[in-house]
mmCIF file of C-alpha atoms in Angstrom:
data_model
loop_
_atom_site.group_PDB
_atom_site.id
_atom_site.type_symbol
_atom_site.label_atom_id
_atom_site.label_comp_id
_atom_site.label_asym_id
_atom_site.label_seq_id
_atom_site.Cartn_x
_atom_site.Cartn_y
_atom_site.Cartn_z
ATOM 1 C CA UNK A 1 0.004 0.084 0.025
ATOM 2 C CA UNK A 2 2.661 2.400 0.982
ATOM 3 C CA UNK A 3 5.882 2.762 3.033
ATOM 4 C CA UNK A 4 4.017 4.056 5.929
ATOM 5 C CA UNK A 5 1.723 0.946 6.076
ATOM 6 C CA UNK A 6 4.805 -1.321 5.786
ATOM 7 C CA UNK A 7 6.638 0.595 8.505
ATOM 8 C CA UNK A 8 3.545 0.493 10.731
ATOM 9 C CA UNK A 9 3.345 -3.339 10.587
ATOM 10 C CA UNK A 10 7.181 -3.747 10.972
ATOM 11 C CA UNK A 11 7.015 -1.487 14.067
ATOM 12 C CA UNK A 12 4.861 -3.960 15.827
ATOM 13 C CA UNK A 13 7.088 -6.939 15.096
ATOM 14 C CA UNK A 14 8.812 -6.981 18.508
ATOM 15 C CA UNK A 15 5.456 -6.879 20.315
ATOM 16 C CA UNK A 16 3.934 -9.621 18.291
ATOM 17 C CA UNK A 17 7.060 -11.715 18.716
ATOM 18 C CA UNK A 18 7.224 -11.268 22.503
ATOM 19 C CA UNK A 19 3.628 -12.697 22.646
ATOM 20 C CA UNK A 20 4.464 -15.546 20.390
ATOM 21 C CA UNK A 21 7.496 -16.298 22.503
ATOM 22 C CA UNK A 22 5.297 -16.683 25.608
ATOM 23 C CA UNK A 23 3.003 -18.987 23.804
ATOM 24 C CA UNK A 24 6.033 -20.962 22.478
ATOM 25 C CA UNK A 25 7.445 -21.258 25.996
ATOM 26 C CA UNK A 26 4.161 -22.547 27.464
ATOM 27 C CA UNK A 27 3.801 -25.005 24.631
ATOM 28 C CA UNK A 28 7.335 -26.262 25.349
ATOM 29 C CA UNK A 29 6.289 -26.773 28.984
ATOM 30 C CA UNK A 30 3.253 -28.813 28.098
ATOM 31 C CA UNK A 31 5.278 -30.795 25.519
ATOM 32 C CA UNK A 32 7.848 -31.761 28.165
ATOM 33 C CA UNK A 33 5.238 -33.125 30.533
ATOM 34 C CA UNK A 34 3.266 -34.879 27.797
ATOM 35 C CA UNK A 35 6.372 -36.416 26.327
ATOM 36 C CA UNK A 36 7.395 -37.776 29.780
ATOM 37 C CA UNK A 37 4.009 -39.405 30.293
ATOM 38 C CA UNK A 38 3.838 -40.700 26.753
ATOM 39 C CA UNK A 39 7.301 -42.294 27.066
ATOM 40 C CA UNK A 40 6.371 -43.946 30.437
ATOM 41 C CA UNK A 41 3.163 -45.273 28.766
ATOM 42 C CA UNK A 42 1.013 -43.665 31.374
ATOM 43 C CA UNK A 43 -2.073 -43.248 29.067
ATOM 44 C CA UNK A 44 -4.373 -41.898 31.714
ATOM 45 C CA UNK A 45 -1.916 -39.081 32.423
ATOM 46 C CA UNK A 46 -1.290 -38.514 28.704
ATOM 47 C CA UNK A 47 -5.075 -37.995 28.408
ATOM 48 C CA UNK A 48 -5.110 -35.509 31.342
ATOM 49 C CA UNK A 49 -2.041 -33.649 29.998
ATOM 50 C CA UNK A 50 -3.695 -33.177 26.531
ATOM 51 C CA UNK A 51 -6.958 -32.017 27.951
ATOM 52 C CA UNK A 52 -5.254 -29.627 30.313
ATOM 53 C CA UNK A 53 -2.992 -28.234 27.775
ATOM 54 C CA UNK A 54 -5.768 -27.504 25.276
ATOM 55 C CA UNK A 55 -8.139 -26.056 27.965
ATOM 56 C CA UNK A 56 -5.247 -23.977 29.226
ATOM 57 C CA UNK A 57 -4.556 -22.726 25.652
ATOM 58 C CA UNK A 58 -8.262 -21.675 25.118
ATOM 59 C CA UNK A 59 -8.898 -20.004 28.536
ATOM 60 C CA UNK A 60 -5.336 -18.498 28.631
ATOM 61 C CA UNK A 61 -5.629 -17.268 25.079
ATOM 62 C CA UNK A 62 -8.982 -15.481 25.907
ATOM 63 C CA UNK A 63 -7.627 -13.798 29.013
ATOM 64 C CA UNK A 64 -4.480 -12.781 27.275
ATOM 65 C CA UNK A 65 -6.491 -11.311 24.411
ATOM 66 C CA UNK A 66 -8.472 -9.117 26.849
ATOM 67 C CA UNK A 67 -5.280 -7.945 28.589
ATOM 68 C CA UNK A 68 -3.387 -7.385 25.346
ATOM 69 C CA UNK A 69 -6.306 -5.220 23.836
ATOM 70 C CA UNK A 70 -6.126 -3.103 27.015
ATOM 71 C CA UNK A 71 -2.368 -2.624 26.628
ATOM 72 C CA UNK A 72 -2.106 -1.735 23.023
ATOM 73 C CA UNK A 73 -1.597 1.972 23.380
ATOM 74 C CA UNK A 74 0.888 1.371 26.218
ATOM 75 C CA UNK A 75 2.953 -1.214 24.284
ATOM 76 C CA UNK A 76 3.124 1.153 21.301
ATOM 77 C CA UNK A 77 4.181 4.040 23.507
ATOM 78 C CA UNK A 78 7.051 2.053 25.327
ATOM 79 C CA UNK A 79 8.100 0.769 21.852
ATOM 80 C CA UNK A 80 8.243 4.564 20.859
ATOM 81 C CA UNK A 81 6.329 4.059 17.518
ATOM 82 C CA UNK A 82 6.514 7.220 15.412
ATOM 83 C CA UNK A 83 3.316 9.377 15.741
ATOM 84 C CA UNK A 84 2.860 9.072 11.930
ATOM 85 C CA UNK A 85 2.698 5.316 12.195
ATOM 86 C CA UNK A 86 0.760 5.065 15.407
ATOM 87 C CA UNK A 87 -2.781 4.856 14.197
ATOM 88 C CA UNK A 88 -2.077 2.196 11.506
ATOM 89 C CA UNK A 89 0.177 0.173 14.010
ATOM 90 C CA UNK A 90 -2.721 0.292 16.588
ATOM 91 C CA UNK A 91 -5.235 -0.941 14.080
ATOM 92 C CA UNK A 92 -2.971 -3.797 13.157
ATOM 93 C CA UNK A 93 -2.343 -4.796 16.714
ATOM 94 C CA UNK A 94 -5.929 -4.739 17.789
ATOM 95 C CA UNK A 95 -6.865 -7.120 14.995
ATOM 96 C CA UNK A 96 -3.847 -9.375 15.575
ATOM 97 C CA UNK A 97 -4.374 -9.638 19.333
ATOM 98 C CA UNK A 98 -7.982 -11.055 18.626
ATOM 99 C CA UNK A 99 -6.068 -14.083 17.376
ATOM 100 C CA UNK A 100 -4.203 -14.672 20.529
ATOM 101 C CA UNK A 101 -6.237 -17.800 21.284
ATOM 102 C CA UNK A 102 -5.619 -19.038 17.836
ATOM 103 C CA UNK A 103 -1.864 -18.473 18.172
ATOM 104 C CA UNK A 104 -1.780 -20.168 21.620
ATOM 105 C CA UNK A 105 -3.817 -23.145 20.258
ATOM 106 C CA UNK A 106 -1.497 -23.263 17.262
ATOM 107 C CA UNK A 107 1.583 -23.587 19.447
ATOM 108 C CA UNK A 108 0.044 -26.040 22.030
ATOM 109 C CA UNK A 109 -1.390 -28.301 19.344
ATOM 110 C CA UNK A 110 1.968 -28.537 17.550
ATOM 111 C CA UNK A 111 3.847 -29.449 20.749
ATOM 112 C CA UNK A 112 1.277 -32.081 21.719
ATOM 113 C CA UNK A 113 1.637 -33.733 18.272
ATOM 114 C CA UNK A 114 5.410 -33.621 18.441
ATOM 115 C CA UNK A 115 5.465 -35.083 21.936
ATOM 116 C CA UNK A 116 3.400 -37.964 20.730
ATOM 117 C CA UNK A 117 5.960 -38.704 18.008
ATOM 118 C CA UNK A 118 4.141 -36.969 15.167
ATOM 119 C CA UNK A 119 6.527 -34.386 13.470
ATOM 120 C CA UNK A 120 4.916 -34.648 9.914
ATOM 121 C CA UNK A 121 1.485 -33.076 10.589
ATOM 122 C CA UNK A 122 3.020 -30.046 12.353
ATOM 123 C CA UNK A 123 5.140 -29.364 9.303
ATOM 124 C CA UNK A 124 2.195 -29.828 6.995
ATOM 125 C CA UNK A 125 0.057 -27.453 9.087
ATOM 126 C CA UNK A 126 3.002 -24.910 9.187
ATOM 127 C CA UNK A 127 3.176 -24.890 5.354
ATOM 128 C CA UNK A 128 -0.542 -24.594 5.047
ATOM 129 C CA UNK A 129 -0.709 -21.759 7.428
ATOM 130 C CA UNK A 130 2.129 -19.868 5.565
ATOM 131 C CA UNK A 131 0.418 -20.444 2.170
ATOM 132 C CA UNK A 132 -2.905 -19.207 3.568
ATOM 133 C CA UNK A 133 -1.480 -16.230 5.218
ATOM 134 C CA UNK A 134 0.238 -15.149 1.991
ATOM 135 C CA UNK A 135 -2.751 -15.804 -0.126
ATOM 136 C CA UNK A 136 -5.247 -14.094 2.174
ATOM 137 C CA UNK A 137 -2.944 -11.260 2.857
ATOM 138 C CA UNK A 138 -2.848 -10.279 -0.959
ATOM 139 C CA UNK A 139 -6.579 -10.831 -1.145
ATOM 140 C CA UNK A 140 -7.443 -8.650 1.791
ATOM 141 C CA UNK A 141 -4.816 -6.009 1.000
ATOM 142 C CA UNK A 142 -4.962 -5.721 -2.828
ATOM 143 C CA UNK A 143 -8.500 -6.761 -3.554
ATOM 144 C CA UNK A 144 -10.491 -5.854 -0.486
ATOM 145 C CA UNK A 145 -8.456 -2.779 0.362
ATOM 146 C CA UNK A 146 -8.379 -3.613 4.073
ATOM 147 C CA UNK A 147 -4.957 -1.885 4.500
ATOM 148 C CA UNK A 148 -2.921 -3.053 7.363
ATOM 149 C CA UNK A 149 -5.827 -4.694 9.068
ATOM 150 C CA UNK A 150 -5.996 -7.126 6.130
ATOM 151 C CA UNK A 151 -2.556 -8.487 6.964
ATOM 152 C CA UNK A 152 -3.542 -9.059 10.485
ATOM 153 C CA UNK A 153 -6.819 -10.703 9.495
ATOM 154 C CA UNK A 154 -4.857 -12.945 7.149
ATOM 155 C CA UNK A 155 -2.671 -14.105 9.974
ATOM 156 C CA UNK A 156 -5.312 -14.957 12.466
ATOM 157 C CA UNK A 157 -7.702 -16.626 9.990
ATOM 158 C CA UNK A 158 -4.970 -18.855 8.608
ATOM 159 C CA UNK A 159 -4.115 -19.853 12.182
ATOM 160 C CA UNK A 160 -7.730 -20.604 13.131
ATOM 161 C CA UNK A 161 -8.070 -22.780 10.077
ATOM 162 C CA UNK A 162 -4.888 -24.645 11.026
ATOM 163 C CA UNK A 163 -6.141 -25.005 14.577
ATOM 164 C CA UNK A 164 -9.312 -26.622 13.164
ATOM 165 C CA UNK A 165 -7.216 -29.329 11.362
ATOM 166 C CA UNK A 166 -5.120 -29.752 14.443
ATOM 167 C CA UNK A 167 -8.037 -30.332 16.733
ATOM 168 C CA UNK A 168 -9.550 -32.648 14.195
ATOM 169 C CA UNK A 169 -6.350 -34.749 14.473
ATOM 170 C CA UNK A 170 -6.494 -34.676 18.245
ATOM 171 C CA UNK A 171 -10.130 -35.802 18.222
ATOM 172 C CA UNK A 172 -9.052 -38.899 16.226
ATOM 173 C CA UNK A 173 -6.204 -40.162 18.353
ATOM 174 C CA UNK A 174 -6.470 -43.446 20.212
ATOM 175 C CA UNK A 175 -9.551 -43.708 22.195
ATOM 176 C CA UNK A 176 -7.677 -43.800 25.508
ATOM 177 C CA UNK A 177 -5.942 -40.359 24.922
ATOM 178 C CA UNK A 178 -8.051 -38.491 22.467
ATOM 179 C CA UNK A 179 -9.393 -35.072 23.260
ATOM 180 C CA UNK A 180 -13.187 -35.418 23.974
ATOM 181 C CA UNK A 181 -15.363 -32.387 24.773
ATOM 182 C CA UNK A 182 -17.717 -34.664 26.610
ATOM 183 C CA UNK A 183 -15.027 -36.112 28.781
ATOM 184 C CA UNK A 184 -12.453 -33.331 29.499
ATOM 185 C CA UNK A 185 -10.124 -34.184 32.318
ATOM 186 C CA UNK A 186 -8.539 -31.028 33.462
ATOM 187 C CA UNK A 187 -5.813 -31.397 36.065
ATOM 188 C CA UNK A 188 -4.624 -28.423 38.114
ATOM 189 C CA UNK A 189 -1.370 -30.082 39.096
ATOM 190 C CA UNK A 190 -0.501 -30.557 35.401
ATOM 191 C CA UNK A 191 -1.586 -26.894 34.796
ATOM 192 C CA UNK A 192 0.963 -25.810 37.506
ATOM 193 C CA UNK A 193 3.624 -27.886 36.190
ATOM 194 C CA UNK A 194 3.080 -26.365 32.607
ATOM 195 C CA UNK A 195 3.433 -22.939 34.070
ATOM 196 C CA UNK A 196 6.473 -23.782 36.209
ATOM 197 C CA UNK A 197 8.322 -25.059 33.082
ATOM 198 C CA UNK A 198 6.632 -22.920 30.413
ATOM 199 C CA UNK A 199 6.691 -19.376 31.998
ATOM 200 C CA UNK A 200 10.517 -19.325 32.531
ATOM 201 C CA UNK A 201 11.058 -20.707 28.922
ATOM 202 C CA UNK A 202 8.537 -18.107 27.610
ATOM 203 C CA UNK A 203 10.286 -15.283 29.565
ATOM 204 C CA UNK A 204 13.700 -16.342 28.237
ATOM 205 C CA UNK A 205 12.445 -16.176 24.773
ATOM 206 C CA UNK A 206 10.750 -12.981 25.213
ATOM 207 C CA UNK A 207 13.714 -11.026 26.477
ATOM 208 C CA UNK A 208 15.231 -10.542 23.065
ATOM 209 C CA UNK A 209 11.994 -8.913 21.806
ATOM 210 C CA UNK A 210 11.246 -7.019 24.988
ATOM 211 C CA UNK A 211 14.759 -5.445 25.086
ATOM 212 C CA UNK A 212 14.206 -4.574 21.382
ATOM 213 C CA UNK A 213 10.871 -2.859 22.334
ATOM 214 C CA UNK A 214 12.565 -0.887 25.147
#
């Protein structure tokens, strides 16, 4: 569209990457716990770990979306975004943060599959997400004239679509461990362990982007 629009989206990259790093860290924590249970062939705990991880991602994603939306002006101010770019950058972030749940699910689903020994489907989903993001981005920006909001919409829609395929796969796992909405076994102890492993990992990954913001 313009250099200003390109700069506005680029100016938010550190903020977006910081959030993604937190989700990546929490996904790592869940993956470690799940891989331990899976390796020990404790199917009942594998089931609980999968259910807890997915519920954690959904509820956590919604809560972080609310917090992120409230903090958009503050985040742009501490990043010292140029006044000329501020409005566009804010529009982009507000749409992007609506997809926090999708991004969190995206990361959690991928780590669950990898922990169960499936490294192919996460790769296929990643390729699909990238292609969808690119295609929808061109459509929303060049055809629909949605400006910077179009790029954010393309990102979150592509991730929601990939989440659908990922959940579909998790619904079709072995009966003893598959994710079943009618039989969700949330475990607070596993949730605490995910936080104890995932939050430090997330903060470690975030530091690069937070320092860049400051």
